[in-house]
mmCIF file of C-alpha atoms in Angstrom:
data_model
loop_
_atom_site.group_PDB
_atom_site.id
_atom_site.type_symbol
_atom_site.label_atom_id
_atom_site.label_comp_id
_atom_site.label_asym_id
_atom_site.label_seq_id
_atom_site.Cartn_x
_atom_site.Cartn_y
_atom_site.Cartn_z
ATOM 1 C CA MET A 5 -0.025 0.055 -0.054
ATOM 2 C CA ALA A 6 2.760 2.240 0.859
ATOM 3 C CA LEU A 7 4.431 2.085 -2.592
ATOM 4 C CA ARG A 8 1.178 3.636 -4.469
ATOM 5 C CA GLU A 9 1.719 6.810 -2.706
ATOM 6 C CA ALA A 10 2.502 9.254 -5.368
ATOM 7 C CA PRO A 11 4.857 12.368 -4.741
ATOM 8 C CA VAL A 12 4.137 15.615 -6.369
ATOM 9 C CA ASP A 13 6.575 18.861 -6.679
ATOM 10 C CA LEU A 14 6.110 21.546 -4.119
ATOM 11 C CA PRO A 15 5.962 24.896 -5.705
ATOM 12 C CA GLU A 16 8.439 27.515 -4.541
ATOM 13 C CA VAL A 17 7.852 28.699 -1.215
ATOM 14 C CA ARG A 18 9.036 31.990 0.778
ATOM 15 C CA PRO A 19 8.395 32.803 4.407
ATOM 16 C CA ILE A 20 6.271 36.006 5.186
ATOM 17 C CA PRO A 21 8.768 38.168 7.003
ATOM 18 C CA GLY A 22 7.881 39.360 10.198
ATOM 19 C CA ARG A 23 5.919 35.854 11.124
ATOM 20 C CA PRO A 24 7.120 33.492 13.238
ATOM 21 C CA PHE A 25 8.909 30.507 11.749
ATOM 22 C CA GLY A 26 8.504 26.737 12.870
ATOM 23 C CA LEU A 27 9.799 23.377 12.421
ATOM 24 C CA TYR A 28 7.534 20.552 13.122
ATOM 25 C CA VAL A 29 9.136 16.904 13.144
ATOM 26 C CA HIS A 30 6.654 14.130 12.861
ATOM 27 C CA VAL A 31 7.807 10.780 14.830
ATOM 28 C CA PRO A 32 5.600 7.906 13.296
ATOM 29 C CA PHE A 33 6.582 5.039 15.978
ATOM 30 C CA CYS A 34 4.420 3.526 18.575
ATOM 31 C CA VAL A 35 4.525 0.215 20.535
ATOM 32 C CA THR A 36 0.829 0.137 20.091
ATOM 33 C CA ARG A 37 -1.929 1.982 18.697
ATOM 34 C CA CYS A 38 -4.594 3.427 21.093
ATOM 35 C CA GLY A 39 -8.099 3.043 20.354
ATOM 36 C CA TYR A 40 -9.016 6.666 19.804
ATOM 37 C CA CYS A 41 -5.998 7.288 17.787
ATOM 38 C CA ASP A 42 -6.195 8.352 14.045
ATOM 39 C CA PHE A 43 -2.791 9.925 14.024
ATOM 40 C CA ASN A 44 0.018 8.769 11.335
ATOM 41 C CA THR A 45 1.545 6.193 13.540
ATOM 42 C CA TYR A 46 2.872 2.819 13.135
ATOM 43 C CA THR A 47 3.806 -0.253 15.319
ATOM 44 C CA PRO A 48 6.908 -2.021 14.560
ATOM 45 C CA ALA A 49 4.902 -4.649 12.338
ATOM 46 C CA GLU A 50 3.509 -2.043 10.208
ATOM 47 C CA LEU A 51 6.474 -0.163 9.390
ATOM 48 C CA GLY A 52 7.853 -1.895 6.315
ATOM 49 C CA GLY A 53 11.353 -2.197 7.362
ATOM 50 C CA VAL A 54 12.051 1.441 8.332
ATOM 51 C CA ASN A 55 13.664 1.874 11.805
ATOM 52 C CA PRO A 56 14.603 4.587 14.020
ATOM 53 C CA ASP A 57 17.838 5.005 12.421
ATOM 54 C CA ALA A 58 16.749 5.029 8.902
ATOM 55 C CA TRP A 59 13.689 7.351 9.866
ATOM 56 C CA LEU A 60 16.368 9.912 11.464
ATOM 57 C CA LEU A 61 18.471 9.783 8.041
ATOM 58 C CA ALA A 62 15.452 10.458 5.964
ATOM 59 C CA VAL A 63 14.466 13.547 8.425
ATOM 60 C CA ARG A 64 18.197 14.833 8.089
ATOM 61 C CA THR A 65 17.787 15.010 4.317
ATOM 62 C CA GLU A 66 14.389 16.415 4.289
ATOM 63 C CA LEU A 67 15.623 19.253 6.761
ATOM 64 C CA GLU A 68 18.606 19.832 4.217
ATOM 65 C CA MET A 69 16.347 20.098 1.273
ATOM 66 C CA ALA A 70 14.167 22.327 3.430
ATOM 67 C CA ALA A 71 16.741 24.951 4.177
ATOM 68 C CA ALA A 72 18.060 25.133 0.742
ATOM 69 C CA ARG A 73 14.440 26.139 -0.044
ATOM 70 C CA LEU A 74 13.561 28.320 2.580
ATOM 71 C CA ASP A 75 17.274 30.063 2.252
ATOM 72 C CA ALA A 76 18.098 28.991 5.633
ATOM 73 C CA ALA A 77 15.063 30.609 7.642
ATOM 74 C CA VAL A 78 15.264 31.883 11.285
ATOM 75 C CA VAL A 79 13.703 29.393 13.350
ATOM 76 C CA HIS A 80 11.591 30.171 16.733
ATOM 77 C CA THR A 81 10.366 27.122 17.391
ATOM 78 C CA VAL A 82 10.666 23.603 17.284
ATOM 79 C CA PHE A 83 7.999 20.778 17.787
ATOM 80 C CA VAL A 84 8.864 17.048 18.131
ATOM 81 C CA GLY A 85 5.294 14.900 17.920
ATOM 82 C CA GLY A 86 4.096 11.927 17.300
ATOM 83 C CA GLY A 87 3.514 9.064 17.200
ATOM 84 C CA THR A 88 5.918 8.806 20.634
ATOM 85 C CA PRO A 89 8.981 10.469 20.211
ATOM 86 C CA SER A 90 10.056 9.608 23.550
ATOM 87 C CA LEU A 91 10.507 6.202 21.607
ATOM 88 C CA LEU A 92 13.648 7.678 19.870
ATOM 89 C CA GLY A 93 15.376 7.796 23.372
ATOM 90 C CA GLY A 94 17.266 10.951 24.534
ATOM 91 C CA GLU A 95 20.403 10.130 22.079
ATOM 92 C CA ARG A 96 18.638 10.239 18.891
ATOM 93 C CA LEU A 97 16.502 13.346 20.075
ATOM 94 C CA ALA A 98 20.064 15.102 20.659
ATOM 95 C CA THR A 99 20.849 14.055 17.385
ATOM 96 C CA LEU A 100 17.352 15.102 15.685
ATOM 97 C CA LEU A 101 17.954 19.001 17.496
ATOM 98 C CA ASP A 102 21.687 19.119 16.305
ATOM 99 C CA MET A 103 20.345 18.217 12.706
ATOM 100 C CA VAL A 104 18.194 21.231 12.770
ATOM 101 C CA ARG A 105 20.783 23.253 14.201
ATOM 102 C CA GLU A 106 23.403 22.237 11.441
ATOM 103 C CA HIS A 107 20.723 23.504 8.495
ATOM 104 C CA PHE A 108 18.911 26.300 10.706
ATOM 105 C CA VAL A 109 19.547 29.345 12.542
ATOM 106 C CA LEU A 110 17.728 28.815 15.759
ATOM 107 C CA THR A 111 16.455 32.630 17.571
ATOM 108 C CA PRO A 112 17.907 32.938 20.970
ATOM 109 C CA GLY A 113 15.848 31.673 23.595
ATOM 110 C CA ALA A 114 13.941 29.467 20.942
ATOM 111 C CA GLU A 115 11.470 27.030 22.343
ATOM 112 C CA VAL A 116 12.054 23.170 21.368
ATOM 113 C CA THR A 117 9.465 20.675 22.520
ATOM 114 C CA THR A 118 9.093 17.210 22.429
ATOM 115 C CA GLU A 119 6.054 15.068 23.005
ATOM 116 C CA ALA A 120 6.385 12.124 25.325
ATOM 117 C CA ASN A 121 4.833 8.960 26.435
ATOM 118 C CA PRO A 122 5.178 8.382 29.939
ATOM 119 C CA GLU A 123 6.327 4.830 30.011
ATOM 120 C CA SER A 124 8.938 5.463 27.697
ATOM 121 C CA THR A 125 10.719 8.245 29.907
ATOM 122 C CA TRP A 126 12.635 8.414 32.976
ATOM 123 C CA PRO A 127 15.234 10.518 34.844
ATOM 124 C CA GLU A 128 18.179 9.980 32.357
ATOM 125 C CA PHE A 129 16.144 10.574 29.593
ATOM 126 C CA PHE A 130 14.728 13.796 30.716
ATOM 127 C CA ALA A 131 18.186 14.869 31.760
ATOM 128 C CA ALA A 132 19.555 14.038 28.459
ATOM 129 C CA ILE A 133 17.199 16.079 26.419
ATOM 130 C CA ARG A 134 17.372 19.073 28.697
ATOM 131 C CA ALA A 135 21.127 19.169 28.259
ATOM 132 C CA ALA A 136 20.633 18.933 24.342
ATOM 133 C CA GLY A 137 18.625 21.905 24.476
ATOM 134 C CA TYR A 138 14.872 20.792 24.145
ATOM 135 C CA THR A 139 13.032 23.628 26.920
ATOM 136 C CA ARG A 140 9.471 22.091 27.037
ATOM 137 C CA VAL A 141 7.911 18.474 27.233
ATOM 138 C CA SER A 142 4.349 17.451 26.634
ATOM 139 C CA LEU A 143 3.244 14.455 28.018
ATOM 140 C CA GLY A 144 0.258 12.274 27.587
ATOM 141 C CA MET A 145 -1.732 11.506 30.494
ATOM 142 C CA GLN A 146 -5.562 11.657 29.722
ATOM 143 C CA SER A 147 -6.284 10.628 33.163
ATOM 144 C CA VAL A 148 -5.862 8.994 36.214
ATOM 145 C CA ALA A 149 -8.888 6.996 36.402
ATOM 146 C CA PRO A 150 -8.054 3.287 35.177
ATOM 147 C CA ARG A 151 -11.189 2.520 33.661
ATOM 148 C CA VAL A 152 -10.807 5.665 31.344
ATOM 149 C CA LEU A 153 -7.477 4.568 30.588
ATOM 150 C CA ALA A 154 -8.541 1.006 30.011
ATOM 151 C CA THR A 155 -11.244 2.232 27.555
ATOM 152 C CA LEU A 156 -8.649 4.751 25.908
ATOM 153 C CA ASP A 157 -6.381 1.895 25.396
ATOM 154 C CA ARG A 158 -3.739 3.470 27.038
ATOM 155 C CA VAL A 159 -0.837 1.398 28.435
ATOM 156 C CA HIS A 160 0.555 3.331 31.128
ATOM 157 C CA SER A 161 -0.316 3.653 34.877
ATOM 158 C CA PRO A 162 -2.553 6.071 36.544
ATOM 159 C CA GLY A 163 0.338 7.602 38.192
ATOM 160 C CA ARG A 164 3.256 7.403 35.624
ATOM 161 C CA ALA A 165 2.349 10.560 33.901
ATOM 162 C CA LEU A 166 2.518 12.654 37.122
ATOM 163 C CA ALA A 167 5.951 11.398 37.847
ATOM 164 C CA ALA A 168 7.439 11.577 34.927
ATOM 165 C CA ALA A 169 6.129 15.489 35.177
ATOM 166 C CA ARG A 170 7.954 15.575 38.440
ATOM 167 C CA GLU A 171 11.013 13.895 36.668
ATOM 168 C CA ALA A 172 11.167 16.355 33.959
ATOM 169 C CA MET A 173 10.947 19.441 35.989
ATOM 170 C CA GLY A 174 13.604 17.757 38.386
ATOM 171 C CA ALA A 175 15.766 17.733 35.221
ATOM 172 C CA GLY A 176 15.656 21.372 34.618
ATOM 173 C CA PHE A 177 12.292 21.943 32.592
ATOM 174 C CA ASP A 178 10.393 24.842 33.248
ATOM 175 C CA HIS A 179 7.800 24.192 31.031
ATOM 176 C CA VAL A 180 5.755 20.713 31.098
ATOM 177 C CA ASN A 181 2.512 20.063 29.820
ATOM 178 C CA LEU A 182 -0.037 17.532 30.421
ATOM 179 C CA ASP A 183 -2.526 16.359 28.041
ATOM 180 C CA LEU A 184 -6.203 15.273 29.363
ATOM 181 C CA ILE A 185 -9.026 13.828 27.529
ATOM 182 C CA TYR A 186 -12.416 14.368 28.862
ATOM 183 C CA GLY A 187 -15.845 12.692 27.809
ATOM 184 C CA THR A 188 -14.526 8.789 27.614
ATOM 185 C CA PRO A 189 -17.468 6.686 27.614
ATOM 186 C CA GLY A 190 -18.067 5.295 31.662
ATOM 187 C CA GLU A 191 -16.344 8.455 32.734
ATOM 188 C CA SER A 192 -17.381 10.300 35.632
ATOM 189 C CA ASP A 193 -17.387 13.642 36.770
ATOM 190 C CA ASP A 194 -15.215 12.938 39.605
ATOM 191 C CA ASP A 195 -12.998 10.984 37.271
ATOM 192 C CA VAL A 196 -12.408 14.223 35.508
ATOM 193 C CA LEU A 197 -12.021 16.479 38.616
ATOM 194 C CA ARG A 198 -9.408 13.903 40.180
ATOM 195 C CA SER A 199 -7.295 14.012 36.845
ATOM 196 C CA VAL A 200 -7.426 17.960 36.778
ATOM 197 C CA ASP A 201 -6.518 18.217 40.287
ATOM 198 C CA ALA A 202 -3.493 15.405 40.088
ATOM 199 C CA ALA A 203 -2.189 17.355 37.067
ATOM 200 C CA VAL A 204 -2.101 20.836 39.172
ATOM 201 C CA GLU A 205 -0.591 19.124 42.208
ATOM 202 C CA ALA A 206 2.129 17.996 39.703
ATOM 203 C CA GLY A 207 3.397 21.409 39.804
ATOM 204 C CA VAL A 208 2.992 21.887 35.733
ATOM 205 C CA ASP A 209 2.560 25.099 33.932
ATOM 206 C CA HIS A 210 0.502 24.101 31.007
ATOM 207 C CA VAL A 211 -2.438 21.666 30.972
ATOM 208 C CA SER A 212 -4.135 20.779 27.750
ATOM 209 C CA ALA A 213 -7.719 18.835 28.131
ATOM 210 C CA TYR A 214 -9.542 17.633 24.798
ATOM 211 C CA ALA A 215 -13.183 16.282 24.156
ATOM 212 C CA LEU A 216 -12.749 12.592 22.944
ATOM 213 C CA VAL A 217 -13.610 12.574 19.507
ATOM 214 C CA VAL A 218 -14.718 9.148 17.992
ATOM 215 C CA GLU A 219 -12.764 9.392 14.613
ATOM 216 C CA ASP A 220 -13.799 7.285 11.994
ATOM 217 C CA GLY A 221 -11.409 3.967 11.284
ATOM 218 C CA THR A 222 -10.504 3.678 14.587
ATOM 219 C CA ALA A 223 -10.857 0.927 17.309
ATOM 220 C CA LEU A 224 -12.966 3.066 19.298
ATOM 221 C CA ALA A 225 -15.265 4.228 16.339
ATOM 222 C CA ARG A 226 -15.842 0.252 15.820
ATOM 223 C CA ARG A 227 -16.871 -0.301 19.549
ATOM 224 C CA VAL A 228 -19.187 2.764 19.520
ATOM 225 C CA ARG A 229 -20.801 1.379 16.408
ATOM 226 C CA SER A 230 -21.404 -2.089 17.692
ATOM 227 C CA GLY A 231 -23.200 -0.622 20.520
ATOM 228 C CA GLU A 232 -20.409 -1.878 22.792
ATOM 229 C CA LEU A 233 -19.619 1.678 23.972
ATOM 230 C CA ALA A 234 -21.728 4.788 24.334
ATOM 231 C CA ALA A 235 -21.010 7.583 21.943
ATOM 232 C CA PRO A 236 -19.678 10.967 23.857
ATOM 233 C CA ASP A 237 -23.083 13.151 24.677
ATOM 234 C CA ASP A 238 -22.442 16.716 23.511
ATOM 235 C CA ASP A 239 -24.177 18.338 26.947
ATOM 236 C CA VAL A 240 -22.076 16.184 29.063
ATOM 237 C CA LEU A 241 -18.811 16.996 27.126
ATOM 238 C CA ALA A 242 -19.928 20.820 27.646
ATOM 239 C CA HIS A 243 -20.187 20.339 31.098
ATOM 240 C CA ARG A 244 -17.071 18.577 31.703
ATOM 241 C CA TYR A 245 -15.208 21.188 29.548
ATOM 242 C CA GLU A 246 -16.989 23.647 32.343
ATOM 243 C CA LEU A 247 -15.645 21.553 35.159
ATOM 244 C CA VAL A 248 -12.092 21.448 34.026
ATOM 245 C CA ASP A 249 -11.829 25.141 33.184
ATOM 246 C CA ALA A 250 -13.130 26.336 36.458
ATOM 247 C CA ARG A 251 -11.201 23.980 38.148
ATOM 248 C CA LEU A 252 -8.080 24.963 36.331
ATOM 249 C CA SER A 253 -8.888 28.842 36.721
ATOM 250 C CA GLU A 254 -9.114 28.485 40.620
ATOM 251 C CA ALA A 255 -5.687 27.106 40.172
ATOM 252 C CA GLY A 256 -4.177 29.796 38.649
ATOM 253 C CA LEU A 257 -3.727 28.387 35.309
ATOM 254 C CA THR A 258 -5.476 30.709 32.590
ATOM 255 C CA TRP A 259 -7.250 29.629 28.945
ATOM 256 C CA TYR A 260 -5.352 31.060 26.286
ATOM 257 C CA GLU A 261 -6.831 28.671 23.599
ATOM 258 C CA VAL A 262 -9.902 27.003 23.634
ATOM 259 C CA SER A 263 -8.227 23.871 25.112
ATOM 260 C CA ASN A 264 -5.218 25.186 26.330
ATOM 261 C CA TRP A 265 -4.496 26.435 29.942
ATOM 262 C CA SER A 266 -1.181 27.969 31.273
ATOM 263 C CA LYS A 267 0.322 29.887 34.416
ATOM 264 C CA PRO A 268 2.159 33.328 33.030
ATOM 265 C CA GLY A 269 4.790 32.313 30.504
ATOM 266 C CA GLY A 270 3.947 28.706 29.999
ATOM 267 C CA GLU A 271 1.899 29.400 26.800
ATOM 268 C CA CYS A 272 3.344 26.948 24.261
ATOM 269 C CA ARG A 273 4.962 29.365 21.573
ATOM 270 C CA HIS A 274 4.893 26.574 18.690
ATOM 271 C CA ASN A 275 1.305 25.913 18.697
ATOM 272 C CA LEU A 276 0.538 29.700 19.194
ATOM 273 C CA GLY A 277 2.175 30.222 15.657
ATOM 274 C CA TYR A 278 -0.354 27.423 14.427
ATOM 275 C CA TRP A 279 -3.433 29.747 15.559
ATOM 276 C CA ASP A 280 -1.950 33.221 14.976
ATOM 277 C CA GLY A 281 -0.765 33.300 11.716
ATOM 278 C CA GLY A 282 2.688 31.934 11.653
ATOM 279 C CA GLN A 283 4.364 29.607 9.464
ATOM 280 C CA TRP A 284 6.192 26.055 9.475
ATOM 281 C CA TRP A 285 8.018 23.612 7.961
ATOM 282 C CA GLY A 286 6.589 19.876 8.356
ATOM 283 C CA ALA A 287 9.224 17.156 8.235
ATOM 284 C CA GLY A 288 8.479 13.507 8.682
ATOM 285 C CA PRO A 289 5.777 10.912 7.365
ATOM 286 C CA GLY A 290 2.333 12.793 6.810
ATOM 287 C CA ALA A 291 3.509 15.931 8.276
ATOM 288 C CA HIS A 292 1.811 19.174 7.158
ATOM 289 C CA GLY A 293 3.844 22.105 6.260
ATOM 290 C CA TYR A 294 2.431 26.017 5.537
ATOM 291 C CA VAL A 295 4.651 28.819 4.399
ATOM 292 C CA GLY A 296 3.423 31.999 2.436
ATOM 293 C CA ALA A 297 -0.048 30.771 1.089
ATOM 294 C CA THR A 298 0.896 27.419 0.404
ATOM 295 C CA ARG A 299 -0.145 24.493 2.374
ATOM 296 C CA TRP A 300 1.225 20.864 1.698
ATOM 297 C CA TRP A 301 1.684 17.362 3.278
ATOM 298 C CA ASN A 302 4.140 14.467 3.316
ATOM 299 C CA VAL A 303 3.350 10.832 2.013
ATOM 300 C CA LYS A 304 2.154 9.323 4.973
ATOM 301 C CA HIS A 305 4.084 5.715 5.166
ATOM 302 C CA PRO A 306 7.529 5.543 6.543
ATOM 303 C CA SER A 307 8.800 3.407 3.798
ATOM 304 C CA THR A 308 7.785 5.618 1.269
ATOM 305 C CA TYR A 309 9.329 8.837 3.024
ATOM 306 C CA ALA A 310 12.518 7.244 3.239
ATOM 307 C CA ARG A 311 12.630 5.846 -0.323
ATOM 308 C CA LEU A 312 11.774 9.374 -1.998
ATOM 309 C CA LEU A 313 14.362 11.230 0.247
ATOM 310 C CA ALA A 314 16.904 8.605 -0.470
ATOM 311 C CA GLY A 315 16.026 9.633 -4.232
ATOM 312 C CA ALA A 316 16.637 13.286 -3.239
ATOM 313 C CA ARG A 317 12.730 13.881 -3.623
ATOM 314 C CA LEU A 318 10.587 15.883 -1.626
ATOM 315 C CA PRO A 319 7.885 13.409 0.161
ATOM 316 C CA VAL A 320 5.213 15.949 -0.730
ATOM 317 C CA ALA A 321 1.878 13.793 -1.430
ATOM 318 C CA GLY A 322 0.033 17.133 -2.214
ATOM 319 C CA PHE A 323 -0.468 20.910 -1.718
ATOM 320 C CA GLU A 324 -2.897 23.758 -1.845
ATOM 321 C CA GLN A 325 -2.342 27.534 -2.566
ATOM 322 C CA LEU A 326 -4.717 29.631 -0.499
ATOM 323 C CA GLY A 327 -6.963 32.477 -1.883
ATOM 324 C CA SER A 328 -7.772 35.340 -0.028
ATOM 325 C CA GLU A 329 -11.191 34.018 0.633
ATOM 326 C CA ALA A 330 -9.904 30.942 2.205
ATOM 327 C CA LEU A 331 -6.937 32.766 4.060
ATOM 328 C CA HIS A 332 -9.810 35.121 5.576
ATOM 329 C CA THR A 333 -11.761 31.975 6.832
ATOM 330 C CA GLU A 334 -8.558 30.394 8.763
ATOM 331 C CA ASP A 335 -7.941 33.898 10.410
ATOM 332 C CA VAL A 336 -11.574 34.075 11.699
ATOM 333 C CA LEU A 337 -11.686 30.286 12.489
ATOM 334 C CA LEU A 338 -8.129 30.196 14.368
ATOM 335 C CA LYS A 339 -7.891 33.668 16.315
ATOM 336 C CA ILE A 340 -11.647 33.487 17.771
ATOM 337 C CA ARG A 341 -10.019 30.551 19.783
ATOM 338 C CA LEU A 342 -7.729 32.496 21.500
ATOM 339 C CA ARG A 343 -8.076 34.817 24.805
ATOM 340 C CA GLN A 344 -5.845 37.551 22.866
ATOM 341 C CA GLY A 345 -9.163 37.564 20.581
ATOM 342 C CA LEU A 346 -10.195 38.289 17.125
ATOM 343 C CA PRO A 347 -9.344 41.979 15.878
ATOM 344 C CA LEU A 348 -12.642 43.172 14.529
ATOM 345 C CA ALA A 349 -10.611 45.101 11.710
ATOM 346 C CA LEU A 350 -9.932 41.704 10.256
ATOM 347 C CA LEU A 351 -13.876 41.678 9.791
ATOM 348 C CA GLY A 352 -16.033 42.920 6.780
ATOM 349 C CA ALA A 353 -18.892 45.185 7.623
ATOM 350 C CA ALA A 354 -21.479 42.516 7.626
ATOM 351 C CA GLU A 355 -19.338 40.391 9.627
ATOM 352 C CA ARG A 356 -18.848 43.268 12.330
ATOM 353 C CA GLU A 357 -22.199 43.557 12.385
ATOM 354 C CA ARG A 358 -23.069 39.569 13.116
ATOM 355 C CA ALA A 359 -20.031 40.128 15.579
ATOM 356 C CA GLY A 360 -22.473 42.638 17.602
ATOM 357 C CA THR A 361 -25.214 40.227 17.498
ATOM 358 C CA LEU A 362 -23.127 37.730 19.266
ATOM 359 C CA LEU A 363 -21.923 40.183 21.711
ATOM 360 C CA ALA A 364 -25.794 40.630 22.755
ATOM 361 C CA GLU A 365 -26.286 37.258 23.051
ATOM 362 C CA GLY A 366 -23.345 36.961 25.609
ATOM 363 C CA VAL A 367 -21.235 34.440 23.513
ATOM 364 C CA ALA A 368 -18.328 37.073 22.948
ATOM 365 C CA ASP A 369 -17.181 39.767 25.290
ATOM 366 C CA ARG A 370 -15.646 42.948 23.475
ATOM 367 C CA LEU A 371 -12.431 44.339 24.930
ATOM 368 C CA LEU A 372 -10.666 47.691 24.344
ATOM 369 C CA VAL A 373 -7.042 46.940 23.462
ATOM 370 C CA SER A 374 -4.302 49.242 22.396
ATOM 371 C CA ASP A 375 -4.503 48.627 18.599
ATOM 372 C CA GLY A 376 -8.608 48.721 18.339
ATOM 373 C CA ASP A 377 -11.265 46.407 19.306
ATOM 374 C CA THR A 378 -11.229 42.662 19.382
ATOM 375 C CA VAL A 379 -13.862 39.871 20.120
ATOM 376 C CA VAL A 380 -13.134 37.504 22.802
ATOM 377 C CA LEU A 381 -15.130 34.324 23.537
ATOM 378 C CA THR A 382 -16.870 33.791 26.895
ATOM 379 C CA ARG A 383 -16.730 30.389 28.198
ATOM 380 C CA ARG A 384 -20.130 29.907 26.790
ATOM 381 C CA GLY A 385 -18.618 31.250 23.579
ATOM 382 C CA ARG A 386 -15.851 28.656 23.858
ATOM 383 C CA LEU A 387 -18.065 25.837 24.142
ATOM 384 C CA LEU A 388 -19.823 27.294 20.689
ATOM 385 C CA ALA A 389 -16.537 28.038 19.143
ATOM 386 C CA ASP A 390 -17.595 26.717 15.759
ATOM 387 C CA ALA A 391 -21.080 27.569 15.311
ATOM 388 C CA VAL A 392 -19.855 31.522 16.395
ATOM 389 C CA VAL A 393 -17.461 31.233 13.553
ATOM 390 C CA ARG A 394 -20.215 29.805 11.110
ATOM 391 C CA THR A 395 -22.169 33.064 12.173
ATOM 392 C CA LEU A 396 -19.261 35.670 11.822
ATOM 393 C CA LEU A 397 -18.647 34.486 8.613
ATOM 394 C CA GLY A 398 -22.323 34.105 7.296
#
């Protein structure tokens, strides 16, 4: 199947001056596949002979080709995601960052993040990647309730993510994130609150909390379709979001994006780039990039990815060039999710009128800022963010 992925030629792309630029590197390896996951990940039996060292060699080639295309763009953030990047181990993750530095200039104080599975980390791992220059770690926690972890097919123990967070902070990481999922079938309000409290008590400066989405083609979707598990209920999901937001706010973590909360200075700058007009090159199998007005995505299978790069060809599976209308839609869709808000100056006259209707309904707050008016979602507005966007755009 992998060999049928056909590459295309990526048109010339040039970063827009003045906007933050990031690198995303996708690590496709996982020991097992969680039942809810539809990310581009592969277990050992599915890799077609590609191992971490072969992947690393291919990524080196893509980074070299990217730097030539971008004229060695200055990089503000690096994010290593997956998959399970921690399966690479500290030495390979250090090598990966060395490869980035070999081909790109990192700004002083650049944010460098890696995701990690708690079960594939240990104190020496955190010490090694901190010494290599990583500044931020994002750990998949999901829940402290054993029944929730079991339903999600997570293999780590309920307390391991918390222990890993403490190990990371002990190794010198000031910025540590814990990912939570709420709305799993069989979960209770108490399960959610205990998970949030545990994350707060661990002392991390960032928490992400996502409503469970049943993605087509996943094991979870098959269990829901068969009636074995109930589908997440929208009203329950909204209630759980309010519980999470209230508890995190009480603990001093403020929302800065609909699904993300942090202490002051703990915001993920790389992800802010996605939401606030930044640009990035996506390296690795299935990774997406966005530079100028061009978005593209790589071939998915690691063996095809490595084969194309061995032949000195960018592994691009497809691209699109966004026109002014699409760019405007994305501006509204993404900026409205941020606490800093959507500048009214970005909206046309009819859109500003519709924004006034939303303000009257209490879905958004209007705040005066130094460069003009913005629309910021209230808590109720955050629950209805997609509907807000549809209303604004008409």
